Amino acid sequence: MKVQQLAEIVGGRVVGDSETRIERIADLDQAREGEIAYVDNQKFFEAALDSKASCLIVPRAEQFPSRTLIEVANPKLAFAQIGAVLHPTRREPSIHPTAVVAETADVAPTAYIGPNVCIGEYVSVGEDCVLHPNVVLYDGVTIGNRVILHAGVCIGADGFGYVRHDLGYQKFPQIGTVVIEDEVEIGAYTCVDRAALGRTRIGRGTKLDNMVHVGHNCDIGERVVIAAQTGISGSVVIEDDVVIGGQVGFGDHTRVQKGAVIGSKAGILPGKIVRPGVWWGIPVQPLEKYKLMNFYLNRLADMHEEIKQLRQQVADLAKTRE
Amino acid sequence: MKVQQLAEIVGGRVVGDSETRIERIADLDQAREGEIAYVDNQKFFEAALDSKASCLIVPRAEQFPSRTLIEVANPKLAFAQIGAVLHPTRREPSIHPTAVVAETADVAPTAYIGPNVCIGEYVSVGEDCVLHPNVVLYDGVTIGNRVILHAGVCIGADGFGYVRHDLGYQKFPQIGTVVIEDEVEIGAYTCVDRAALGRTRIGRGTKLDNMVHVGHNCDIGERVVIAAQTGISGSVVIEDDVVIGGQVGFGDHTRVQKGAVIGSKAGILPGKIVRPGVWWGIPVQPLEKYKLMNFYLNRLADMHEEIKQLRQQVADLAKTRE
Amino acid sequence: MKVQQLAEIVGGRVVGDSETRIERIADLDQAREGEIAYVDNQKFFEAALDSKASCLIVPRAEQFPSRTLIEVANPKLAFAQIGAVLHPTRREPSIHPTAVVAETADVAPTAYIGPNVCIGEYVSVGEDCVLHPNVVLYDGVTIGNRVILHAGVCIGADGFGYVRHDLGYQKFPQIGTVVIEDEVEIGAYTCVDRAALGRTRIGRGTKLDNMVHVGHNCDIGERVVIAAQTGISGSVVIEDDVVIGGQVGFGDHTRVQKGAVIGSKAGILPGKIVRPGVWWGIPVQPLEKYKLMNFYLNRLADMHEEIKQLRQQVADLAKTRE
């Protein structure tokens, strides 16, 4: 595509040769002829000046004289948008012959269903979805439109619920369902369990990384981001726009309010309400408090020594008093 | 089924119309005609009175006048048992045509083997097992009766063992096996590695959640419950009836004694013996001690300030003494 | 094979009957006729004397009179090497009929490709590789020689990168690749994501356990060992010979220097440089410091009490001064 066309897609202004042809996106330092790169940080301006890219996406054109440029307010976003055009993730609609799709399943004709994908009874898969190899959709789950499921994503396995009795555990019925809304992307081997009764939900535009566990009856809102290996117990509510790091653990029935950001490896006790703000630690606490605690933890040895000295000094004072 | 029949299954007493037909289980607030719900907590009595369920399972019938009831000591357990009858997890015995089953494997004719399941040489799969899609059983492993393996469960991959030498790592042989006993249920993508020599064991009635890692040569007892993403290093022994939260990590050669409960995210150092009681934290400690430590951790800033003030006061006292 | 042949393979010295035939390796206490075991620890000398193994691999022959022995400096290493000969992990070269291999993929004729493996476009798989069932290789990734990938390993799924905008998240292009070098072994369901731009690398001889997550653009060196469920964010550099425990979490852009050992469950903040030595804790710190901190943490209650007493004593002293 020509620079002019790309600029129009991202609402940018062309400086230089608008007819230049662009085939691929690239890093500043790896870019070659026919490639486009971006720079949004003063730190990389020098690399940008040296870049062999045929076009640069920049915040302010006057800083890069005698180059072909697209000037735009958010170069990284524009780069991503141009990347999506030049390297589409959408696949040719098709159902791979090795996929196993139940007769009662309703798969949109625009969806791509990869090798060895299993789609159970009464499942629905929406428009333009991409299901990579080995995805497993248990019976009755609903997948919205433009959803991307990476290899081995498992939607709708039984939740983990048992009732203890004298001789062992009786399985608690897991007969609910899962709803994955539009524009969700889910990383490899992430599992979203079906509800015991009712439904588990992943809201529109939410992004889950690899190997995330979402327990039964969770309600994850829209535009939530969850990094790899985070585990979410049953009946957790995560409101819209929450950002969650990797390896975080949620006890059951917790609620995370809109505006909350939870750092990696945090642990949230069952039933806790996490309010807006940045949270960190096990158990989770406000970042400022967490930092302060670490500050004092690093002074523990000093504190211990000071107490010892004080004891000695007080004993000395007491002696002189006698 | 009729209320009378269901009551007999759970050993309960019918109050009201024993001929009422029940088709499904449901939540109190979602239930409709033909559905049965349960209540075992005063908190939900009001919801129970409003419920449109055709029958309620309750602890004491007199609290719900003019309703069709099953009165039973443990309503949640009765509900789970009735759910198991109305919504059986057992599948029609069959081997899906896409499953790859070695000729030397011994699969009970009552087992359900789902799509793309791989069963290696000399594997044995017992009566009434349900193997969901993409389960992988490496050569020589043994699966008992009535075992449920969710999507992608991997039994018998090589344990993680190497011997360091001058040029790198020599793989330590992983030629043992795995035994999964009766009534075990294992969540999606959980991995149980084969023993180096000897066997790895998951005891009867034990339940593992999604993405649990069980290393080589572990011996997990009967009726153990392990929540999602917990990782168990090699040669760990977990005795009967232990309960383990999610994202717990076990160092190798640890032993967890019967009667122990380990909280989520706990970390157990190699070789440790975890005695009966409730344990929490990294490294793991008795819950009461863990709570106390957190209590004092929250007072660290105050302690630091008090030491500072004491230092000042002691200095003042010392001055007046001179 | 005969003891003499095995001794030659490991550069050991035979004592006793060099013609004894050995079929299998075994544990000291489980070994029977035709089996070989090893002992390298005084603790097991008694078990060795009782062992029914036909041959023992030992550090010093004179400690085991009247036995057939292979004497060698490192018995465990020799045992592993002999195990590799008697129980080869290499499989008969073949591509299972259920595997899905793109026409443009280049798979060495000596490789074993198991059931339901998916190999994408322009993938390269080297000599003597073993790909267990359900391995997924996305388009364009490169697998070296003698690589072992256990069930469900996923190489080349999209990295986790998005650009926030007013309405949600724009996917950042993930069009780079992954290179897995020679002699790497990767555990079940471990995921190595493709680079956004450029490549993600796993260096020669490196071993990853089950369910490890390696984010986009990571550069993992040679002979690195990483235990199960560890998660590595994007653009992390791990130098050669590093050893990493299970359930460790790495923030993005961290660098781990050669000679570092990181304990299980550690957490490394983004951008951190981990220097040579043993590291532990969240956030990570030198082991000695971590131990000291735990020592003082266990004295927190005492410190709190001592401060209280000091306050009282100082108040008493102040009173007497008046």
XYZ file of N, CA and C in Angstrom, chain A residues 24-27 38 76-77 79-81 83-84 87 89 91 96 98 115-116 132-134 150-151 185 188-189 207-211 223 225-229 241 243 247 265 280 290 294 297-298 300-301 303-304 307 310-311 314 317-318 321, chain C residues 100 116 118 134 136 138-139 152 154 157-158 160 162-165 167-173 175 189 191 193 197 211-213 229-231 247-249 265-267 269 282-283 289 293 296-297 299-300 303 306-307 310 313-314 316-317 320:
348
model
N 5.535 -3.964 4.664
C 5.602 -4.585 5.986
C 5.879 -3.538 7.053
N 5.569 -3.881 8.274
C 6.004 -3.083 9.418
C 7.318 -3.664 9.919
N 8.074 -2.870 10.659
C 9.351 -3.357 11.191
C 9.820 -2.487 12.345
N 10.786 -3.003 13.097
C 11.499 -2.234 14.109
C 12.338 -1.159 13.441
N 8.009 3.049 13.587
C 7.459 4.186 14.335
C 8.438 4.597 15.423
N 2.466 4.887 18.149
C 2.426 3.453 18.429
C 1.075 2.862 18.042
N 0.011 3.603 18.365
C -1.328 3.142 17.988
C -1.463 3.087 16.463
N 0.922 2.713 14.306
C 1.752 1.586 13.843
C 0.991 0.269 13.987
N 0.315 0.113 15.125
C -0.450 -1.119 15.358
C -1.597 -1.238 14.364
N -2.240 -0.116 14.097
C -3.365 -0.136 13.159
C -2.884 -0.461 11.743
N -0.149 -2.095 11.081
C 0.252 -3.507 11.137
C -0.940 -4.430 10.913
N -2.071 -4.054 11.505
C -3.269 -4.896 11.370
C -3.738 -4.944 9.918
N -0.732 -6.920 7.910
C -0.550 -8.314 8.351
C -1.817 -8.783 9.055
N -4.670 -10.683 10.941
C -4.738 -11.935 11.700
C -5.918 -12.782 11.228
N -8.109 -15.105 9.166
C -7.756 -16.168 8.242
C -8.884 -16.386 7.242
N -11.205 -26.609 9.189
C -10.189 -27.590 8.813
C -10.803 -28.994 8.856
N -9.790 -31.707 9.875
C -9.564 -32.480 11.110
C -10.355 -31.928 12.288
N -7.015 -26.762 12.706
C -6.879 -28.212 12.838
C -7.205 -28.698 14.254
N -7.859 -29.843 14.326
C -8.109 -30.534 15.589
C -8.934 -29.740 16.598
N -7.559 -21.202 16.730
C -6.297 -21.867 16.407
C -6.381 -23.358 16.764
N -5.331 -24.125 16.385
C -5.402 -25.580 16.580
C -5.729 -25.981 18.024
N -6.449 -27.087 18.136
C -6.689 -27.758 19.417
C -7.577 -26.995 20.387
N -6.425 -18.743 20.919
C -5.158 -19.360 20.550
C -5.166 -20.857 20.872
N -4.065 -21.488 20.481
C -3.992 -22.954 20.541
C -4.426 -23.493 21.902
N -9.784 -11.708 22.955
C -8.674 -12.547 22.500
C -8.156 -13.327 23.704
N -2.980 -19.023 24.569
C -2.874 -20.480 24.506
C -3.116 -21.134 25.872
N -3.924 -22.187 25.849
C -4.194 -23.042 27.010
C -4.912 -22.344 28.160
N -8.940 -9.087 27.019
C -7.783 -9.826 26.502
C -7.169 -10.650 27.625
N -7.090 -11.954 27.414
C -6.465 -12.850 28.392
C -5.205 -13.438 27.763
N -4.144 -13.481 28.526
C -2.858 -14.026 28.076
C -2.895 -15.559 28.195
N -1.755 -16.192 28.018
C -1.651 -17.651 28.077
C -1.912 -18.212 29.482
N -2.470 -19.407 29.530
C -2.576 -20.200 30.754
C -3.216 -19.460 31.924
N -13.136 -4.920 28.221
C -11.810 -4.286 28.127
C -10.953 -4.558 29.362
N -7.791 -6.572 30.978
C -6.552 -7.188 30.498
C -5.971 -8.038 31.627
N -5.685 -9.305 31.340
C -5.157 -10.213 32.366
C -3.938 -10.935 31.804
N -2.792 -10.775 32.476
C -1.542 -11.365 31.989
C -1.446 -12.847 32.359
N -0.418 -13.491 31.868
C -0.300 -14.952 31.877
C -0.330 -15.567 33.276
N -0.908 -16.749 33.343
C -0.852 -17.624 34.513
C -1.600 -17.090 35.731
N -12.540 -2.568 32.389
C -11.300 -1.778 32.293
C -10.271 -2.071 33.378
N -7.045 -3.815 34.973
C -5.792 -4.348 34.431
C -5.149 -5.234 35.494
N 0.327 -14.148 37.080
C 0.446 -14.986 38.277
C -0.295 -14.429 39.490
N 1.643 -11.253 40.584
C 1.871 -12.117 41.737
C 1.062 -11.718 42.974
N -1.002 -4.252 45.150
C 0.194 -5.070 45.049
C 0.297 -5.960 46.292
N 2.311 -0.873 50.188
C 3.192 -2.006 49.889
C 4.646 -1.569 49.808
N 7.801 -2.545 52.324
C 9.082 -3.061 51.853
C 10.240 -2.186 52.326
N 10.719 -3.245 55.813
C 11.254 -4.616 55.839
C 12.767 -4.594 55.624
N 13.203 -3.704 54.761
C 14.639 -3.615 54.506
C 15.401 -2.989 55.668
N 14.564 -3.903 58.885
C 14.259 -4.763 60.038
C 15.504 -5.066 60.862
N 16.614 -5.371 60.197
C 17.832 -5.719 60.923
C 18.294 -4.519 61.745
N 16.397 -2.077 62.855
C 15.444 -1.880 63.962
C 15.761 -2.833 65.107
N 16.065 -4.071 64.747
C 16.385 -5.073 65.750
C 17.611 -4.644 66.558
N 16.818 -1.654 68.888
C 16.098 -2.069 70.095
C 17.086 -2.623 71.112
N 18.963 0.229 72.659
C 18.088 0.971 73.570
C 17.938 0.224 74.891
N 17.774 -1.098 74.789
C 17.654 -1.902 76.010
C 18.865 -1.691 76.906
N 18.880 1.912 78.350
C 17.858 2.072 79.389
C 18.298 1.355 80.661
N 20.840 3.554 82.288
C 20.191 4.701 82.942
C 19.539 4.271 84.246
N 18.880 3.119 84.193
C 18.191 2.642 85.388
C 19.192 2.407 86.517
N 20.321 5.518 88.185
C 19.254 6.101 89.000
C 19.270 5.541 90.414
N -0.977 -32.727 11.233
C -1.315 -31.793 10.167
C -0.065 -30.963 9.886
N -1.776 -35.864 16.007
C -2.443 -34.571 16.168
C -1.502 -33.386 16.306
N 0.349 -30.211 15.010
C 0.075 -29.255 13.933
C 1.325 -28.455 13.625
N -0.143 -33.505 19.977
C -0.796 -32.205 20.163
C 0.148 -31.022 20.222
N 1.838 -27.833 18.930
C 1.395 -26.862 17.933
C 2.552 -25.934 17.592
N 3.137 -22.796 15.345
C 2.538 -21.769 14.486
C 3.454 -21.494 13.282
N 2.948 -20.781 12.331
C 3.684 -20.488 11.090
C 5.063 -19.891 11.362
N 1.480 -31.090 23.675
C 0.819 -29.801 23.711
C 1.716 -28.586 23.755
N 3.369 -25.368 22.760
C 2.859 -24.402 21.781
C 3.941 -23.367 21.487
N 2.644 -18.826 19.290
C 1.371 -18.106 19.414
C 1.681 -16.610 19.563
N 0.708 -15.797 19.288
C 0.923 -14.348 19.355
C 1.335 -13.915 20.758
N 1.550 -11.099 23.826
C 0.444 -10.383 24.474
C 0.767 -8.891 24.443
N -0.934 -4.964 23.285
C -2.057 -4.156 22.816
C -1.739 -2.689 23.063
N -2.361 -1.839 22.285
C -2.234 -0.402 22.527
C -3.609 0.110 22.953
N -3.636 0.733 24.116
C -4.901 1.261 24.620
C -5.322 2.488 23.817
N -6.598 2.559 23.473
C -7.135 3.789 22.895
C -8.486 4.071 23.541
N -11.503 3.579 22.896
C -12.608 2.622 22.890
C -12.210 1.228 23.357
N -10.926 1.029 23.624
C -10.505 -0.303 24.061
C -9.068 -0.568 23.681
N -8.784 -1.755 23.187
C -7.408 -2.123 22.889
C -7.241 -2.479 21.420
N -6.186 -1.930 20.803
C -5.780 -2.310 19.454
C -4.656 -3.330 19.591
N -4.807 -4.455 18.950
C -3.758 -5.475 18.989
C -2.478 -4.930 18.377
N -1.359 -5.058 19.089
C -0.066 -4.705 18.516
C 0.379 -5.893 17.672
N 0.890 -5.638 16.465
C 1.207 -6.763 15.571
C 2.194 -7.733 16.219
N 4.248 -10.319 14.577
C 4.622 -10.907 13.285
C 6.065 -11.408 13.281
N 2.665 -28.509 27.524
C 1.873 -27.271 27.556
C 2.680 -26.007 27.809
N 4.453 -22.746 26.689
C 4.176 -21.856 25.556
C 5.335 -20.897 25.346
N 5.934 -17.708 23.069
C 5.242 -16.819 22.125
C 6.195 -16.246 21.087
N 8.048 -8.114 16.761
C 8.920 -7.968 15.592
C 10.217 -8.653 16.031
N 4.315 -26.310 31.490
C 3.510 -25.096 31.710
C 4.329 -23.854 32.046
N 5.486 -23.745 31.440
C 6.247 -22.496 31.522
C 5.708 -21.547 30.453
N 5.673 -20.267 30.775
C 5.248 -19.262 29.793
C 6.438 -18.385 29.428
N 5.811 -23.998 35.553
C 4.871 -22.911 35.847
C 5.530 -21.549 36.045
N 6.784 -21.444 35.696
C 7.416 -20.121 35.723
C 6.900 -19.297 34.549
N 6.750 -17.991 34.789
C 6.234 -17.108 33.752
C 7.217 -15.992 33.450
N 7.372 -21.621 39.302
C 6.441 -20.537 39.674
C 7.116 -19.195 39.889
N 8.289 -19.018 39.298
C 8.934 -17.705 39.335
C 8.224 -16.791 38.338
N 8.194 -15.492 38.632
C 7.609 -14.538 37.694
C 8.600 -13.438 37.349
N 9.208 -19.514 43.132
C 8.218 -18.514 43.553
C 8.767 -17.097 43.652
N 10.016 -16.888 43.247
C 10.555 -15.537 43.292
C 9.810 -14.639 42.314
N 9.880 -13.322 42.575
C 9.273 -12.350 41.682
C 10.294 -11.278 41.339
N 11.040 -7.675 39.481
C 10.368 -6.480 38.983
C 10.851 -6.134 37.576
N 10.069 -12.222 46.937
C 9.266 -11.285 46.153
C 9.298 -9.936 46.863
N 9.895 -8.872 46.371
C 10.761 -8.918 45.181
C 12.070 -9.636 45.502
N 20.301 -12.300 52.351
C 19.463 -11.199 52.824
C 18.036 -11.687 53.064
N 16.053 -11.592 56.556
C 14.755 -10.946 56.688
C 13.744 -11.894 57.329
N 14.342 -12.114 61.058
C 13.784 -10.998 61.815
C 12.262 -10.996 61.775
N 11.703 -11.443 60.666
C 10.234 -11.528 60.591
C 9.704 -12.440 61.689
N 10.889 -12.701 64.498
C 11.065 -12.030 65.792
C 10.223 -10.763 65.913
N 9.365 -10.531 64.936
C 8.563 -9.298 64.925
C 7.736 -9.141 66.192
N 9.961 -8.156 68.988
C 10.397 -6.765 68.850
C 9.292 -5.811 69.290
N 9.149 -5.823 73.013
C 10.287 -5.124 73.607
C 10.140 -3.610 73.515
N 9.612 -3.148 72.389
C 9.381 -1.708 72.244
C 8.397 -1.231 73.302
N 10.168 -1.097 76.612
C 11.094 0.035 76.634
C 10.341 1.335 76.862
N 9.576 1.525 80.485
C 10.771 1.787 81.296
C 11.241 3.228 81.135
N 11.201 3.724 79.898
C 11.637 5.100 79.657
C 10.689 6.076 80.348
N 9.001 5.457 83.058
C 9.319 5.362 84.497
C 10.551 6.194 84.830
N 11.572 6.043 83.971
C 12.813 6.794 84.195
C 12.555 8.291 84.138
N 10.969 9.492 87.388
C 11.881 9.605 88.542
C 12.789 10.817 88.388
